[in-house]
Short mmCIF file of C-alpha atoms in Angstrom, two decimals:
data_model
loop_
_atom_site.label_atom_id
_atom_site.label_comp_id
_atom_site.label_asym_id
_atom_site.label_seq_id
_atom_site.Cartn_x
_atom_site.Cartn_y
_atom_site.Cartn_z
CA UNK H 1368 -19.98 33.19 130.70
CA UNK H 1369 -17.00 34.34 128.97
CA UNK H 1370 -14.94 36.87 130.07
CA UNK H 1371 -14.80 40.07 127.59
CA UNK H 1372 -10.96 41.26 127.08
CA UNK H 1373 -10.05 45.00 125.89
CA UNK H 1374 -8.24 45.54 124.20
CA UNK H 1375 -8.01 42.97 121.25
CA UNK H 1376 -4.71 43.93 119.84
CA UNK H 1377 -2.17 46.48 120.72
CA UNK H 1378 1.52 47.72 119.51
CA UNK H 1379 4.10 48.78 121.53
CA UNK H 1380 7.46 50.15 121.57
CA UNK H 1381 9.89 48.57 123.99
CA UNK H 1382 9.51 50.49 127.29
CA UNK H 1383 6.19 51.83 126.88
CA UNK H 1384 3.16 50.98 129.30
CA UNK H 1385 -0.09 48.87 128.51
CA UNK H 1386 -3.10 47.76 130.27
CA UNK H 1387 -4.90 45.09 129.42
CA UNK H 1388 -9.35 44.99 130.75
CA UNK H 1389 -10.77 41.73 131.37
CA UNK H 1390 -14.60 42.22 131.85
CA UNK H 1391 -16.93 39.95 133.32
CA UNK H 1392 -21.76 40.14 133.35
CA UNK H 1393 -21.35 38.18 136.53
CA UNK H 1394 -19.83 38.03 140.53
CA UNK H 1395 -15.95 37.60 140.09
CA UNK H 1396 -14.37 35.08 142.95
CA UNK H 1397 -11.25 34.47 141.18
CA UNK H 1398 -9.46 35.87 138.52
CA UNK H 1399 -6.52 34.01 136.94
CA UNK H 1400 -3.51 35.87 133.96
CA UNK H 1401 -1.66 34.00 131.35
CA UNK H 1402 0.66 34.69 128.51
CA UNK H 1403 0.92 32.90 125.34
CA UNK H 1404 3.61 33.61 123.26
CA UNK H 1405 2.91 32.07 119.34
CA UNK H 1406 3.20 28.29 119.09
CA UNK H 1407 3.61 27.60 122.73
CA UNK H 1408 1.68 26.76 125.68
CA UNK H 1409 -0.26 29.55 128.16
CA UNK H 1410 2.12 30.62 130.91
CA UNK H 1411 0.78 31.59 134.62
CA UNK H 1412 1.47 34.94 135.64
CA UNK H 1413 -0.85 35.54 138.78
CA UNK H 1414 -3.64 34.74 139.98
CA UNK H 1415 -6.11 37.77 142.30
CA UNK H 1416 -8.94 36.78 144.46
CA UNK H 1417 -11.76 37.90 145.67
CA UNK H 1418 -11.00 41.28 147.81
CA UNK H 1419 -9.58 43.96 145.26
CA UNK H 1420 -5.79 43.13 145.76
CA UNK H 1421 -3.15 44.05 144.07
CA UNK H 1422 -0.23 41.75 142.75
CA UNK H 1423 3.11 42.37 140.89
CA UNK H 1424 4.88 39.90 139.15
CA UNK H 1425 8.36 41.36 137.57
CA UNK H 1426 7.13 44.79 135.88
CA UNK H 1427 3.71 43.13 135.21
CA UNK H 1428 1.34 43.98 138.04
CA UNK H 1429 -2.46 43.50 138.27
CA UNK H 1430 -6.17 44.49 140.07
CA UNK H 1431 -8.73 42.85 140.68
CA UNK H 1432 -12.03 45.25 141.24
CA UNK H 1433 -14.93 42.59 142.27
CA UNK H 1434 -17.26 45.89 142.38
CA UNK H 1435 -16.89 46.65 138.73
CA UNK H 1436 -16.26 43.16 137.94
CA UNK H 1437 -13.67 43.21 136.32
CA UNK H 1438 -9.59 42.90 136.42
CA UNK H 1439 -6.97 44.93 134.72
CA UNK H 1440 -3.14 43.68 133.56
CA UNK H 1441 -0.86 46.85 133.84
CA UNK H 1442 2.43 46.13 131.66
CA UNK H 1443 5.10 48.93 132.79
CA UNK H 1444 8.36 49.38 130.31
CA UNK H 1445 7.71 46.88 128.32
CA UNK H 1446 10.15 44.58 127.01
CA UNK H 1447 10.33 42.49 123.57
CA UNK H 1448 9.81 39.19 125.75
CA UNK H 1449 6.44 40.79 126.48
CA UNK H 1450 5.11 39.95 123.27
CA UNK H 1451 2.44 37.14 122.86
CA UNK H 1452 -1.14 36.83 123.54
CA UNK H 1453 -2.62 37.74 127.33
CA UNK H 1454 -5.80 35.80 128.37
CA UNK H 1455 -7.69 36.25 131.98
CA UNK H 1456 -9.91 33.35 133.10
CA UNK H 1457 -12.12 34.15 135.70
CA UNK H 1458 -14.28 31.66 137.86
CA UNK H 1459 -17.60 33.06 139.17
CA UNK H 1460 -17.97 30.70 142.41
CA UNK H 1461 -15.91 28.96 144.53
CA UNK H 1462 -17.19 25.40 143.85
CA UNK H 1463 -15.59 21.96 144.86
CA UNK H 1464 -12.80 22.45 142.22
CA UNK H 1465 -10.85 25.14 140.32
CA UNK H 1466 -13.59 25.98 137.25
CA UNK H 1467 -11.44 28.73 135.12
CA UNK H 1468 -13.07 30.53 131.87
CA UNK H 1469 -11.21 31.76 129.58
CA UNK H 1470 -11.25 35.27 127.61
CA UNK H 1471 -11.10 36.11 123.88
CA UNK H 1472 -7.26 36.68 124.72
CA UNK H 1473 -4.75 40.56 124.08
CA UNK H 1474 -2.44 40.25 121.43
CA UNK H 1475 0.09 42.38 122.53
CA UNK H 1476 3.33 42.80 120.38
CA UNK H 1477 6.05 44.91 121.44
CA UNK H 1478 8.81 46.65 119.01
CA UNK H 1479 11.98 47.94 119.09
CA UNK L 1162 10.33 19.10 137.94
CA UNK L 1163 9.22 17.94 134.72
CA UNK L 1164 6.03 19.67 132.90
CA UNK L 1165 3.17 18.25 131.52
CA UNK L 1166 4.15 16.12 128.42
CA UNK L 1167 1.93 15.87 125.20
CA UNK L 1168 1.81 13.77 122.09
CA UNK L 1169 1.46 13.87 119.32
CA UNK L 1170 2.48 17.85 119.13
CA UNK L 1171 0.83 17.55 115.48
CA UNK L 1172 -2.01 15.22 113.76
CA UNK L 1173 -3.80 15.87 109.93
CA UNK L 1174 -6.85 13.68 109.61
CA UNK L 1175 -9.45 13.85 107.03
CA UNK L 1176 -12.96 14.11 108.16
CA UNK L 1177 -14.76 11.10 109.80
CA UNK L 1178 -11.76 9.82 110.94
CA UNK L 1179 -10.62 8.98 114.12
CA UNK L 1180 -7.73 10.64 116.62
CA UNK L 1181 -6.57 9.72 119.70
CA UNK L 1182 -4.14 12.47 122.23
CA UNK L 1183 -2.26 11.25 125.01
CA UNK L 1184 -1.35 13.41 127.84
CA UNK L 1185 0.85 12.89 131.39
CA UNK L 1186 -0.15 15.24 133.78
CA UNK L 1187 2.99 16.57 136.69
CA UNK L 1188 3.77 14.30 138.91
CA UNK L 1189 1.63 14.60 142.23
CA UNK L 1190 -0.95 16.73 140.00
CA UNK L 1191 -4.50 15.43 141.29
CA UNK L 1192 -6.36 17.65 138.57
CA UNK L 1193 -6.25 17.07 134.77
CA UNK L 1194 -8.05 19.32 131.97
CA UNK L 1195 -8.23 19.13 128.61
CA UNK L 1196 -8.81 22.69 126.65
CA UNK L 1197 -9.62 22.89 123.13
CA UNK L 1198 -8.44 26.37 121.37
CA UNK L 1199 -9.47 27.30 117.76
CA UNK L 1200 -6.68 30.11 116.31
CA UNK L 1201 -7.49 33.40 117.75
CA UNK L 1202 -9.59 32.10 120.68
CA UNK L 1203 -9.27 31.21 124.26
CA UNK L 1204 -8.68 28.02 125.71
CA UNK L 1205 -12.50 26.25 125.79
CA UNK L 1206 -12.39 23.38 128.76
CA UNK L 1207 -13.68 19.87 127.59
CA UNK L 1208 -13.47 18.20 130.86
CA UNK L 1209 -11.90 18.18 133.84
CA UNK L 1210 -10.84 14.92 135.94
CA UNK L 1211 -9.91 15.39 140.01
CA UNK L 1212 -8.05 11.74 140.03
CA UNK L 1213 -9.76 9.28 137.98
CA UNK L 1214 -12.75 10.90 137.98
CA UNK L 1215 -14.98 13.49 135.98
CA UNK L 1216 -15.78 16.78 137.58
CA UNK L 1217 -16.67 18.62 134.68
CA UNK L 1218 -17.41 17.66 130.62
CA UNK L 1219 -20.77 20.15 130.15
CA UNK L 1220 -18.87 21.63 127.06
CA UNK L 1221 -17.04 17.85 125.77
CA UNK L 1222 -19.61 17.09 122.37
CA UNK L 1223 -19.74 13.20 123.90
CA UNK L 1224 -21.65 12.41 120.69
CA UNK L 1225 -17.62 12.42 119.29
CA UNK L 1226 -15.78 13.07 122.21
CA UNK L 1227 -14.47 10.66 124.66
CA UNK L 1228 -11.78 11.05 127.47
CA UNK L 1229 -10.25 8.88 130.30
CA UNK L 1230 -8.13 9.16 133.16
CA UNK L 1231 -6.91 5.52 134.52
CA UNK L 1232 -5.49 5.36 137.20
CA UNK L 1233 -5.61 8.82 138.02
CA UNK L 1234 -2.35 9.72 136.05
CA UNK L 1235 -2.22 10.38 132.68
CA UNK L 1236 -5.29 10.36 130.16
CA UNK L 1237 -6.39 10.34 126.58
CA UNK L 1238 -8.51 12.73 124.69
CA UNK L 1239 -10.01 10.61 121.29
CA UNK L 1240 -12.62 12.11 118.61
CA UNK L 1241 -14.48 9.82 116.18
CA UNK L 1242 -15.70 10.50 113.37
CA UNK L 1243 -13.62 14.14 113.29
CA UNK L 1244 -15.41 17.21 111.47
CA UNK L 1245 -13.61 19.76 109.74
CA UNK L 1246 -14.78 22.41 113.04
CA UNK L 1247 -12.10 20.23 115.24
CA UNK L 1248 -9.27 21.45 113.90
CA UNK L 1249 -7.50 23.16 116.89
CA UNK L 1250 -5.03 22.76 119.55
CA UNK L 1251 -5.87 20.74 122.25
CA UNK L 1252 -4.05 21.63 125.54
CA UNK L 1253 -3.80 19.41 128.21
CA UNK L 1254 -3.24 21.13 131.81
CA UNK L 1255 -2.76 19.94 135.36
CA UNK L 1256 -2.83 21.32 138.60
CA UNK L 1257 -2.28 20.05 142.22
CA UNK L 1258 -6.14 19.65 143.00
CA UNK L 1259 -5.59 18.03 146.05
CA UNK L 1260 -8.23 19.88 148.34
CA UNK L 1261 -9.71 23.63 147.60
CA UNK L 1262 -6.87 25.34 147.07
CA UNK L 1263 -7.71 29.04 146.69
CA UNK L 1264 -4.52 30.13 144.37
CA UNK L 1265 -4.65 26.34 142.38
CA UNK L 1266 -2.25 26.86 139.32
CA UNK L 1267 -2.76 25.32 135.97
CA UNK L 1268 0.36 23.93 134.06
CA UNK L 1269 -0.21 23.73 130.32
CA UNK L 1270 1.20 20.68 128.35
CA UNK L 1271 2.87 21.94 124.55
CA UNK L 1272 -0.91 21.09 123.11
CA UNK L 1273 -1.26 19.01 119.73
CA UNK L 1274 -2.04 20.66 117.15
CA UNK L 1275 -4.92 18.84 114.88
CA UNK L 1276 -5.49 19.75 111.46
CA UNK L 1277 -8.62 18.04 110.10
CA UNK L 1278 -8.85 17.84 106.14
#
């Protein structure tokens, strides 16, 4: 099942906050944040498991809420090199091997 | 450390043809995946190899689609015939696979980017 992301596009000026929703119907074990800035290849940012924690990476910083199923992306002064596209993949059960789905992706763009 | 390589980066066909994509995983990586993203969508997994092996294809069409991983290094992703609903950017990725690893991280190749006429 693919995970649902909100929102689908957003606009910011350079130091404002975001937060990006990624939603999924079923059990979350794993949930997994990329960034894909136009014409390149998807970048890790973090990965959150199973448990509700909390991880930062630079001014990006995320949650993981397996109770509500879903994860949130919280982008704090935002900077130009923030721009690009933000997907979540999310795996349901921790099988034999790392099984990641993909969401419909956040275009975020920031502006001066 | 060098990053997952890809090639061609770009490829125009015309329909019914054939297409081959060659990718070399990180060195070490045990786990190889090949993605297919349409513009404006998420990466879709084809298949997955741990090794030389297949762990996952349920989404690779294997009426068209073929893949291999020899010798458990790099691999090839071919289509034949190609329809015009191909045309995407297919992304190879590795990670270290070795065993369970709970925080596993995909590395993404450049992708090649197939336009089918």
């Amino acid at each position: 099942q693919q995970p649902v992301q909100s929102p689908q596009a957003v606009i910011l000026r350079e130091g404002e906050d975001a937060v990006i929703n990624c939603s999924s119907s079923k059990a979350l074990y794993s949930v997994h944040w990329y960034r894909q800035k136009h014409g390149e290849a998807p970048v890790f940012l973090m990965i959150l498991l199973k448990g509700g924690e909390q991880k930062g990476h630079e001014k990006i910083s995320a949650s993981f809420n397996e109770k509500k199923q879903q994860s949130s992306l919280y982008l704090t002064a935002s900077q130009l090199s923030y721009s690009g596209t933000y997907f979540c993949g999310t795996e349901i059960l921790p099988g034999g091997y790392q099984k990641v789905t993909f969401g419909t992706g956040t275009k975020l763009q920031v502006i001066p | 450390e060098a990053g997952v390589a890809q090639s061609p980066r770009y490829k125009i066909i015309e329909k019914r043809q054939s297409v081959a994509f060659w990718c070399n995983p990180i060195s070490g990586h045990a786990t190889l995946y090949w993605y297919q993203q349409i513009l404006g969508q998420g990466p879709k997994l084809l298949i997955q190899f741990q090794n030389n092996g297949v762990v996952d294809d349920s989404q690779l069409p294997k009426d068209r689609f073929s893949a291999e991983r020899l010798k458990g290094v790099d691999s090839t992703l071919k289509i034949q015939p190609a329809k015009l609903e191909d045309s995407a950017v297919y992304l190879c990725a590795s990670s270290q696979g070795s065993k369970r690893d709970l925080t596993d991280t995909q590395y993404f190749g450049p992708g090649t980017r197939l336009t089918v006429l």
